[in-house]
Every structure is written in C-alpha cells, then in structure tokens.
Amino acid sequence: MAHDENISPNTPLEYQSGIGRLNIFGFWIFLGAEVILFSTIFATYFSIYTSTIGGHAAHGGHAGGVPMPGELFEIGNTLVMTIVLLISSFTCGLAIHEMRKRNTKSMIAWLVITLLFGLGFLYLEITEFMHLVHEGAALGTNAYWSSFYFLTGTHGLHVSLGIGWMILIILQIFKRGLTPDTAKKVFIASLYWHFLDFVWIFVYTGVYLIGMV
Amino acid sequence: MFDFIKDNLILNDPMLLGANISILLSVIGIVFILTYFKKWKWLWTEWLTSVDHKKIGIMYIIAAVIMLFRGGVDALLMRAQLTVPNNEFLTSQHYNEIFTTHGTIMIIFMAMPFVIGLMNVVVPLQIGARDVAFPYLNALSFWSFFFGAILFNISFVFGGSPDAGWTNYAPLAIEGSPGPGINYYLLGLQISGIGTLLTGINFIVTIIKMRAPGMTLMRMPMFTWTALITNFIIVFAFPVLTVTLALMTFDRLFGTHFFTLADGGMPMLWANLFWIWGHPEVYIVILPAFGIFSEIFATFARKTLFGYKSMVISIVTISFLSFLVWVHHFFTMGGTAAVNSVFSITTMAIAVPTGIKIFNWLLTLYKGRIEYTVPMLWSVGFIPTFLIGGVTGVMLGMAAADFQYHNSYFLVAHFHYTLICGTVFACFAGFVFWYPKMFGHKLNERLGKWTFWFFMIGFNVCFLPQFLLGFDGMPRRIYTYGPEDGWTGLNVVSTIGGIGMGIAFMILVYNVYYSFRYAKRETSGDAWGAGRTLEWATTTSVAPFYNFAVTPEVKGLDAFMIMKQEREAGKEEKPEYKPIHMPSNAGTPFVMSVFFFVAGFGLVFKLWWIAILGGIGVLACMALRSLRSHKEDEGYYVSVEEIINTEQKKEA
Ligand code: HEM
Ligand SMILES: [Cu+2]
C-alpha cells in the first residue's frame, strides 16, 4: 500500500496516504450499503404503517386499547431532537474545517461539542421512548409500534456507536496528534455523522410529521 | 449449566448419536495430531492470523468443500428416504430439518464461499495487485463466515435444526417452530452475512483502485469483471438480508409483530424481503461461474474470448434484472394478473443476455485449438446441461405455467440444473484450473476425468427423472409417498444418480491426496502452458506471498499473452527490484469472530448473559482495532535480497 509517492502537499491531510484514500473510498461504499439498510427498514415501516391493531382514537384512556401514533407524537420534542442533531452535524463540519487548517485544538473542541449534542439527542430520544412505553406503546404492542421502534432504534444505535467511535478517535488525537492517519479517521467519522443526520431527516418527516396527520 | 447441555444435546436418535460421536472423535483426532506434530504455532501464525489473500482463499475453499460434504450427506439421506414408498428411514420432522439445512448450507455456506474463495485466490493476481485493498478486513470476512457456518452447523447435534425450508417463510418460522432451530438459521446467516458484505466492499475497492498500470476496465479479465459485478450485487443485496433476518430475530426473541399472524404482522412481507435478497443471491453464485468458464474456454481453445464487450454488457444487464424479478417467487400467492405479467416478462428477459453469453462461448470454441483438460470438460459439459436449466426456468417464469409446476419436483429439478451446472461445475472447474497456483502441482488428470464422468452422468440420472416426477404431480418437500402414486420407479433412478455424484466426490477427495503425493511439481507460474491472464505471470508456481516482484505493466486484454509474445521477441527487460511493503498478520479477526459466535449462541438460546458477553467482546475488538494506529500497524518491508532469493527458487 505504498502508493504515497507524488502527493502534492496541497492535498487535504486525510488523503495524503495511500491507505487513507482507499479507506475513504471504501467507506463511501459502506455508506451505500447503509442506504440500502435504512431503505429496507423504511420500506418495512411503510408496509406496516397502517397495522395499528387495537388502536383507539381517544387520547389517554389506554385501558385495553392501544394508543395511535398521532396521539402520542409531540411535535415540539421531536423538533428539538431534529435541531440538536442538525447542529451537531454543523459543528462536525466545523471540526473538519479546523482540521484542514491544522488547528488541532479547535478541531478537538468542535468534536467534543458535536459529541455533547449527540448525547443530548440520545437523551431526548430515550426519554421519548420511556414516555411512549408509559402510554402503552411498547415494542411488542402491535406491528406498527414494532416497526416504529425498529426504525428509530436502529438510527439511535447508529448514533450511540458513532459517539463511542468519536471518543476513541479523540483519544488517539491526544496521543498522536494530527497525522494523515488520524485525520483520515476524523474525516470518515464525520462522513458517518452527516449520514446519520441525513437519515434522521427522513425519520422526522416520514415517521413523525406524517404520523401526526 | 449442566442441565442446559443435557437437555439440548440430541442423544435419542441413533443417527445423530453416531454423528455426535464422530464429531467428538474427529475433534480429538485433530487436537492430537496438532499437538503431536507441534503444529499449533504453525497453524496460528501461518493460517489463523494470516491476511494473505491466497491463504484466505484456500481456507474459504476448504471450508466450502467440507460444507459440500455436509450438504451432500443431507442430500443422500433425503434420496435414501425417497427411494421407496412408505419408507420409515426418516421421520417427517427430520426430513424437514434435512432439506432445510441442505438448501441453506449448499447456497450460503458452500456455493458462495467457494466462489468467494476462488475470487480471493485469483482476482488480486489477475489485476496485478499485491493484495486486496483491506487485508485485515478480508481475514475478518473469512472468520465471520466460518463461525457463522459453525453456529449453523452445530444445530443438528445441539438443540435441533431449522425446519422451515431454506426460504424460512413466515409465519411458519415463527409460530410453527418453537425450538431454537430457526434462531440458528437467523443468527448463523446474520454472522456470516457480515463477512459477505465486507468482502463486497473490499473487492469493489480492490478492483477499482488497485489495478496494475495499464489495466483499464475494458482490459480486465472476464473473471475479474464478474467478480466486480458480483460484489456490487452483494453490497446492494446483503443489507436487505441483514434487516430481514434482524426483523424475524426480533419477532422470535423480543415479541415484536413484523411477520406474526396476530397484532397486525404481515407474513407476506417476509417473502417479499427474502426474495429481494434471494434472487440476486442466485446471481451472486452464478455470475462468477460465468467468469470462470470464460477464462477456461479462452485458455484451452487458445483464443481470445469472443465478444468481450457484449459479455461485459450482458453481465451488467443480468445484475440489474436480477433485482427486478423477485415477485416470480410468489406468482401463486395471489398477485394480480398485471403484476404477474410484468414480473413474468422481466424474468424471461434474463434469458436474453444469458443466451448472448452462450453464443459467445460457442464462438470462442469455434475453430479453436481445443485441449480437453479436466477444467475444459467441466466447462464444455456445462453448456448443454445449463441450457436445460435455463429453458425450464423460462417455463417457470411464465406465470400461467407456474401454477402447474409450482412447488412440484419440476421446480426442484430446475433449480438443481441451474445451481449445480452453473455453480458447482464452475467451482470444480476453477478449483482444478487454479489448483497449481494454490498448491504447486496439478491434480491428476485421469482421476479428474473419472470424477467428471461420474458426476456428469450421476447428475443427469438424478435430476432428469425429477422433471417427469414433477409432471406426474409429485410435490416438493414431501417426506414419503404411497405405492399407488406411481412415483417409485423414477425415484429409484434418481437415487442411483445421487449415489453416482457421491462417488464422484470421493474420487475428487482421493485425487487431492493422490496428487499431493505423486503429482509432478510445477516449476513455472504458467502451469498449463496456455495462461492468458496475469495470475499465470508469477515467477514461481505458487505465487509468492507478495505476488509480483515487480508490478506488471498491462498492454492489452490477455496481458500475460502479450508479455509472453514480447519475451519471445526478446524484448524483455531485466527486472529492477525494490523493497515491497506487506501488511502484518493479525489475530483480532479470529478472536472477534469467536465473540460473534458466542453472542450468536447466547441469542439462539436466549441466554442473555452469554449474548452480552459476546457483544462486549466484539465491541472491545473493534475498539482495540480503532485505537491501533497506522504506524503500529503498518506492516513490514520485504528486502530486495529476500525477493531475489524467492524469485530464483524456480530455477533450483
Ligand atoms: C449434489 C447432489 C444433490 C442432490 C442429490 C440434491 C437433492 C436434493 C433433494 C432431494 C432436495 C429436497 C427436495 C424436496 O424434498 O423438496 C433438495 C432441495 C434443495 N437443494 Fe439440493 N441436491 C444436491 C445438490 C444441491 C446443490 C449443489 C445446491 C445449491 C447450490 C442445492 C440446493 C437445494 C435447495 C435450495 C433445495 C431446496 C431446499 C428447500 O426446499 O428449502 N442442492 N436437494
Ligand atoms: Cu428468482
């Protein structure tokens, strides 16, 4: 993998090693696979979307009946989640911007901020799930709620993995500084993070906005 | 814990008891041999931690051959059961388990790993690369496939096997099967599927980014082309399988309602999702086979492949169409006439590019100086038999006719004609063809011909009668029938054919042993003397671990052919060696896959603490890998001295 010759110093740091270029290209293909993965989950969600067996129209009285999605979704909470994730995507972009300018310190600062917003998103999502379960809409309630949790849960799991991953990367930068190798890792993690944001937009419109009408 | 083992170990069935004992004995035997000859360290450093694509390929092929044995034993058990009416050799439950594991193992754990193994051995060589793009990931691919396969395979001695068919249709697989069998299916496939997806990514990057200078896309050998397209199909199809399996795992373990009959589940959704993956899967195993045959035809007819461009176009077309035809698997399950017609037409459309390929192969052979080596026999034998599979496939593709043959033995005969002639013939052909590249000597040609004829005749004797049985109304997946049905005679014939194939397999295994002892060692990289593509351009017969001492330069299609012509014209330059960079071995892929296995096993039996333990292990391995820097992991350099030494071995 020693195709590192003839690289202009103007090339972004993450592209300066042969393995870095291969990794980034491979990661794009991995994201292609992730698109298929989420599309399949969305397709499942939309096929099962009307399977709200046992659902009832009146809010609150869940004795015996099962709440409908429209009754439980709260536009405010999910809108805050969306904004939090969008901001984290933006701060992640700023981190890459600083990385290109070789400002290691501010890059790390923006990464940490990104992480904090990610954790905030997770916190909001978990409290929302707890609220839903409390209202009688759990994983095994009916097909609709199963697919709801599967879709949002898969996204949430991705976010959690992303957070763990980014922590590991920050540790490495503390240890080794900014090299073509660490820069590549930051760059790939940022691609992943933007992708999760992109998927969330679809979750927000597909699940929450449509679920409310 | 002891109770758990006692309750799940299957000891009441004499046949399985025998299997248990023989597995135990083989394990003890292997452990003994390795200890006695002090081979543990060798095994670990040379194989288990290897990231060399050629070794990984060989391990894939060995695993696939073992799985072919297991699936073949299943097949013979089924044929034994069906030979005579009212047979009580197997119970109905046992028969269900056997056809399920047979189908699953043959497709997922035999055919696919076999072609992936050949790809591993050949593709980097064919494009003139040192290795695949991500050697570490490649090892992980192999080991997760391997441990997924083991998880699936222990089901028959521990806890019970899946019994809902290889298609595992809901709701049968949820409500109709309470034991751990289906969980084995779901998790075994899931774990090995991870490996397959990684292979897909790895090979796409390898083929797109690591070709030797001068090798444009339209100069790539046909096998590399089919590998590229196949890996695209993998990347697009396998995530669908991942989700589908996960959904059913949730239904079975966590009480969700995706495919259940109760609470709004949609059993039909399983069938749709399964075939969106399943039909492309068929092409994942068929397309590389087409590539293998193309290489062999060109080599032993000593001609450039006819219609190279149209070959490329037809593979791409087939791969597109393969995603569009999944509905033909449930024509009879209540689709509208319009839907059925559309999918019927797309299904038949696949026959067109396939037909083009067959014409191209025939034209390649036409006026060639044909040499009937064993790989060539398999390839030539493939054409007429595959045609039978193709024509009957078009018959099934017609929605109207499908109502007649659906779920009959006609279907069983059809898919064996395509899968065995397409994939298995190609695997055998490629195995024999590239054998000297892997092991430094050829397989014995005489024994190889015996294998071929036993298999070819046995195969047709086994499956031709099944078309007739289908016309006679014999349904698939039945474990017995009555004498009054009138199916006895043809079933007897079919079983005899099955035995013929079993004998062929044994001759093949004997051939490996025989040739290892007695075959003449090859001295040049071009073992058949007729190689056209770069894998034959290595100096030693078995490619050295760094593949090429000097990266070859490609000047056209059939790059090695051109190099040979130049050499004859005396235009060869003296090679100038430089140190070569190679990746170092890694144990994490193996360890991580063991943790996958542990997690999978825990989930199969809902032993949450084991599952969590395995999961933590997997995450820890991932974290460790992430924390290692490129510096620590950057491999090592092979010195010029060592290269010269290796390169001159051929003269010794
Ligand atoms: C080598 C000789 C083989 C024999 C004698 C054989 C025989 C059989 C038999 C008797 C069945 C059960 C039919 C039924 O009762 O419905 C079956 C099913 C099947 N076979 Fe084979 N087979 C062979 C090889 C293969 C190979 C190489 C593949 C794939 C690459 C394969 C794939 C399948 C599949 C997918 C099924 C359907 C399983 C199901 O119904 O779920 N077979 N085979
Ligand atoms: Cu199909």
CSV table of C-alpha atoms in Angstrom, one decimal, chain B residues 253-469:
chain,number,residue,atom,x,y,z
B,253,LEU,CA,-36.8,-13.2,20.7
B,254,PHE,CA,-38.3,-9.9,21.7
B,255,GLY,CA,-42.0,-10.3,20.9
B,256,THR,CA,-42.4,-7.9,18.0
B,257,HIS,CA,-45.0,-8.4,15.4
B,258,PHE,CA,-43.5,-7.9,11.9
B,259,PHE,CA,-44.4,-11.3,10.5
B,260,THR,CA,-46.7,-12.8,13.0
B,261,LEU,CA,-50.3,-13.6,12.3
B,262,ALA,CA,-51.5,-11.7,15.4
B,263,ASP,CA,-51.3,-8.0,16.2
B,264,GLY,CA,-51.0,-6.7,12.6
B,265,GLY,CA,-48.0,-8.6,11.4
B,266,MET,CA,-47.6,-9.3,7.7
B,267,PRO,CA,-46.2,-12.8,6.9
B,268,MET,CA,-46.1,-11.9,3.2
B,269,LEU,CA,-43.6,-9.2,4.0
B,270,TRP,CA,-41.1,-11.8,4.8
B,271,ALA,CA,-41.5,-13.4,1.4
B,272,ASN,CA,-41.0,-10.1,-0.3
B,273,LEU,CA,-38.0,-9.1,1.6
B,274,PHE,CA,-36.4,-12.5,1.4
B,275,TRP,CA,-36.6,-12.7,-2.3
B,276,ILE,CA,-35.5,-9.1,-2.9
B,277,TRP,CA,-32.2,-10.5,-1.5
B,278,GLY,CA,-32.7,-14.1,-2.6
B,279,HIS,CA,-33.0,-13.7,-6.3
B,280,PRO,CA,-29.9,-11.5,-6.6
B,281,GLU,CA,-28.2,-14.1,-4.4
B,282,VAL,CA,-28.7,-16.7,-7.1
B,283,TYR,CA,-26.7,-14.5,-9.4
B,284,ILE,CA,-24.1,-13.9,-6.8
B,285,VAL,CA,-23.2,-17.6,-7.2
B,286,ILE,CA,-23.9,-17.8,-11.0
B,287,LEU,CA,-22.1,-14.7,-12.4
B,288,PRO,CA,-18.6,-15.7,-11.1
B,289,ALA,CA,-19.2,-19.1,-12.5
B,290,PHE,CA,-19.7,-17.5,-15.9
B,291,GLY,CA,-16.4,-15.7,-15.4
B,292,ILE,CA,-14.6,-18.9,-14.6
B,293,PHE,CA,-16.0,-20.7,-17.7
B,294,SER,CA,-14.9,-17.7,-19.8
B,295,GLU,CA,-11.4,-17.9,-18.6
B,296,ILE,CA,-11.2,-21.6,-19.2
B,297,PHE,CA,-12.7,-21.6,-22.6
B,298,ALA,CA,-10.3,-18.9,-23.8
B,299,THR,CA,-7.3,-20.7,-22.3
B,300,PHE,CA,-7.9,-24.1,-23.7
B,301,ALA,CA,-9.3,-23.0,-27.0
B,302,ARG,CA,-6.2,-20.8,-27.2
B,303,LYS,CA,-8.2,-17.8,-28.4
B,304,THR,CA,-9.2,-14.5,-27.1
B,305,LEU,CA,-12.7,-14.6,-25.6
B,306,PHE,CA,-15.2,-13.9,-28.4
B,307,GLY,CA,-17.4,-10.8,-27.9
B,308,TYR,CA,-15.7,-9.5,-24.8
B,309,LYS,CA,-17.7,-6.3,-24.8
B,310,SER,CA,-21.0,-7.9,-25.2
B,311,MET,CA,-20.0,-10.3,-22.4
B,312,VAL,CA,-19.5,-7.3,-20.1
B,313,ILE,CA,-22.7,-5.7,-21.1
B,314,SER,CA,-24.7,-8.8,-20.6
B,315,ILE,CA,-23.3,-9.4,-17.0
B,316,VAL,CA,-24.2,-5.8,-16.1
B,317,THR,CA,-27.7,-6.3,-17.6
B,318,ILE,CA,-28.2,-9.6,-15.8
B,319,SER,CA,-27.3,-8.0,-12.5
B,320,PHE,CA,-29.8,-5.2,-13.0
B,321,LEU,CA,-32.6,-7.5,-13.9
B,322,SER,CA,-31.8,-9.8,-11.0
B,323,PHE,CA,-33.2,-7.2,-8.7
B,324,LEU,CA,-36.4,-6.8,-10.6
B,325,VAL,CA,-37.7,-10.3,-10.7
B,326,TRP,CA,-38.3,-11.3,-7.1
B,327,VAL,CA,-42.1,-11.4,-7.4
B,328,HIS,CA,-41.9,-14.5,-9.6
B,329,HIS,CA,-41.3,-16.5,-6.4
B,330,PHE,CA,-44.9,-16.0,-5.4
B,331,PHE,CA,-46.9,-15.9,-8.6
B,332,THR,CA,-49.3,-18.4,-7.0
B,333,MET,CA,-49.8,-16.4,-3.8
B,334,GLY,CA,-52.5,-14.1,-5.1
B,335,GLY,CA,-50.8,-11.3,-7.1
B,336,THR,CA,-52.9,-9.5,-9.7
B,337,ALA,CA,-52.7,-10.6,-13.3
B,338,ALA,CA,-50.9,-7.4,-14.3
B,339,VAL,CA,-48.3,-7.7,-11.6
B,340,ASN,CA,-47.7,-11.3,-12.5
B,341,SER,CA,-47.3,-10.5,-16.2
B,342,VAL,CA,-44.8,-7.7,-15.6
B,343,PHE,CA,-42.6,-9.9,-13.5
B,344,SER,CA,-43.1,-12.8,-15.8
B,345,ILE,CA,-41.7,-10.8,-18.7
B,346,THR,CA,-38.7,-9.4,-16.8
B,347,THR,CA,-37.9,-13.0,-15.7
B,348,MET,CA,-37.9,-14.2,-19.2
B,349,ALA,CA,-35.8,-11.2,-20.3
B,350,ILE,CA,-32.9,-12.6,-18.3
B,351,ALA,CA,-32.7,-15.4,-20.8
B,352,VAL,CA,-31.6,-12.9,-23.5
B,353,PRO,CA,-28.2,-11.8,-22.0
B,354,THR,CA,-27.6,-15.3,-20.8
B,355,GLY,CA,-28.2,-16.6,-24.4
B,356,ILE,CA,-25.7,-14.0,-25.7
B,357,LYS,CA,-23.1,-15.4,-23.4
B,358,ILE,CA,-23.6,-18.9,-24.5
B,359,PHE,CA,-23.2,-17.9,-28.2
B,360,ASN,CA,-20.0,-16.1,-27.3
B,361,TRP,CA,-18.6,-19.2,-25.6
B,362,LEU,CA,-19.5,-21.3,-28.6
B,363,LEU,CA,-17.9,-18.8,-30.9
B,364,THR,CA,-14.8,-18.8,-28.7
B,365,LEU,CA,-14.6,-22.6,-29.1
B,366,TYR,CA,-15.3,-22.4,-32.9
B,367,LYS,CA,-12.1,-23.1,-34.8
B,368,GLY,CA,-10.0,-23.0,-31.6
B,369,ARG,CA,-7.2,-25.5,-30.9
B,370,ILE,CA,-9.2,-27.2,-28.2
B,371,GLU,CA,-7.5,-29.2,-25.5
B,372,TYR,CA,-9.8,-31.3,-23.3
B,373,THR,CA,-8.3,-30.9,-19.9
B,374,VAL,CA,-10.4,-31.6,-16.9
B,375,PRO,CA,-11.3,-27.9,-16.4
B,376,MET,CA,-12.3,-27.8,-20.0
B,377,LEU,CA,-14.5,-30.9,-19.7
B,378,TRP,CA,-16.4,-29.2,-16.8
B,379,SER,CA,-16.9,-26.1,-18.9
B,380,VAL,CA,-18.0,-27.8,-22.1
B,381,GLY,CA,-20.3,-30.1,-20.1
B,382,PHE,CA,-21.8,-27.1,-18.5
B,383,ILE,CA,-23.3,-25.7,-21.8
B,384,PRO,CA,-25.9,-28.3,-22.7
B,385,THR,CA,-26.9,-29.1,-19.1
B,386,PHE,CA,-27.2,-25.4,-18.2
B,387,LEU,CA,-29.4,-24.9,-21.2
B,388,ILE,CA,-31.8,-27.4,-19.8
B,389,GLY,CA,-31.9,-25.4,-16.5
B,390,GLY,CA,-32.4,-22.2,-18.4
B,391,VAL,CA,-35.2,-23.4,-20.7
B,392,THR,CA,-37.1,-24.9,-17.7
B,393,GLY,CA,-36.5,-21.6,-15.9
B,394,VAL,CA,-38.2,-19.8,-18.7
B,395,MET,CA,-41.1,-22.3,-18.4
B,396,LEU,CA,-41.4,-21.5,-14.7
B,397,GLY,CA,-41.1,-17.8,-15.5
B,398,MET,CA,-44.3,-17.9,-17.4
B,399,ALA,CA,-46.8,-17.1,-14.6
B,400,ALA,CA,-49.5,-19.2,-16.1
B,401,ALA,CA,-47.4,-22.3,-16.4
B,402,ASP,CA,-46.0,-21.7,-12.9
B,403,PHE,CA,-49.4,-22.6,-11.5
B,404,GLN,CA,-48.9,-26.1,-12.9
B,405,TYR,CA,-45.3,-26.7,-11.8
B,406,HIS,CA,-45.1,-24.6,-8.7
B,407,ASN,CA,-43.8,-26.4,-5.7
B,408,SER,CA,-43.5,-29.7,-7.7
B,409,TYR,CA,-40.4,-31.7,-8.4
B,410,PHE,CA,-40.2,-29.9,-11.7
B,411,LEU,CA,-39.0,-26.9,-9.7
B,412,VAL,CA,-36.6,-29.0,-7.7
B,413,ALA,CA,-35.1,-30.3,-10.9
B,414,HIS,CA,-34.9,-26.9,-12.5
B,415,PHE,CA,-33.0,-25.2,-9.7
B,416,HIS,CA,-30.6,-28.0,-9.3
B,417,TYR,CA,-29.9,-27.8,-13.0
B,418,THR,CA,-29.0,-24.2,-12.7
B,419,LEU,CA,-27.2,-24.3,-9.4
B,420,ILE,CA,-25.3,-27.5,-9.9
B,421,CYS,CA,-24.4,-26.9,-13.6
B,422,GLY,CA,-23.8,-23.2,-13.1
B,423,THR,CA,-22.1,-23.0,-9.8
B,424,VAL,CA,-20.8,-26.5,-8.8
B,425,PHE,CA,-19.4,-27.3,-12.2
B,426,ALA,CA,-17.7,-23.9,-12.2
B,427,CYS,CA,-16.3,-24.4,-8.7
B,428,PHE,CA,-14.9,-27.8,-9.7
B,429,ALA,CA,-13.6,-26.4,-13.0
B,430,GLY,CA,-12.0,-23.4,-11.3
B,431,PHE,CA,-10.6,-25.5,-8.5
B,432,VAL,CA,-8.8,-27.8,-10.9
B,433,PHE,CA,-7.7,-25.0,-13.2
B,434,TRP,CA,-6.2,-22.8,-10.4
B,435,TYR,CA,-5.0,-25.7,-8.3
B,436,PRO,CA,-1.4,-25.4,-9.4
B,437,LYS,CA,-1.5,-21.7,-8.5
B,438,MET,CA,-2.5,-22.6,-5.0
B,439,PHE,CA,-0.5,-25.8,-4.3
B,440,GLY,CA,2.3,-26.0,-6.8
B,441,HIS,CA,1.2,-29.1,-8.6
B,442,LYS,CA,-1.7,-30.2,-10.8
B,443,LEU,CA,-4.4,-32.6,-9.9
B,444,ASN,CA,-4.2,-36.0,-11.6
B,445,GLU,CA,-6.0,-35.7,-15.0
B,446,ARG,CA,-7.1,-39.3,-15.2
B,447,LEU,CA,-8.8,-39.3,-11.8
B,448,GLY,CA,-10.2,-35.9,-12.7
B,449,LYS,CA,-11.8,-37.4,-15.7
B,450,TRP,CA,-13.3,-40.1,-13.6
B,451,THR,CA,-14.7,-37.5,-11.3
B,452,PHE,CA,-16.2,-35.6,-14.2
B,453,TRP,CA,-17.9,-38.5,-15.8
B,454,PHE,CA,-19.3,-40.0,-12.6
B,455,PHE,CA,-20.6,-36.6,-11.7
B,456,MET,CA,-22.0,-35.7,-15.1
B,457,ILE,CA,-23.8,-38.9,-15.6
B,458,GLY,CA,-24.9,-39.2,-12.0
B,459,PHE,CA,-26.2,-35.7,-12.1
B,460,ASN,CA,-28.4,-36.2,-15.1
B,461,VAL,CA,-29.6,-39.6,-13.9
B,462,CYS,CA,-30.5,-37.9,-10.6
B,463,PHE,CA,-32.3,-34.8,-11.9
B,464,LEU,CA,-33.8,-35.6,-15.3
B,465,PRO,CA,-36.3,-38.0,-13.8
B,466,GLN,CA,-37.4,-35.3,-11.4
B,467,PHE,CA,-38.8,-33.2,-14.3
B,468,LEU,CA,-41.0,-36.2,-15.1
B,469,LEU,CA,-41.9,-36.6,-11.4
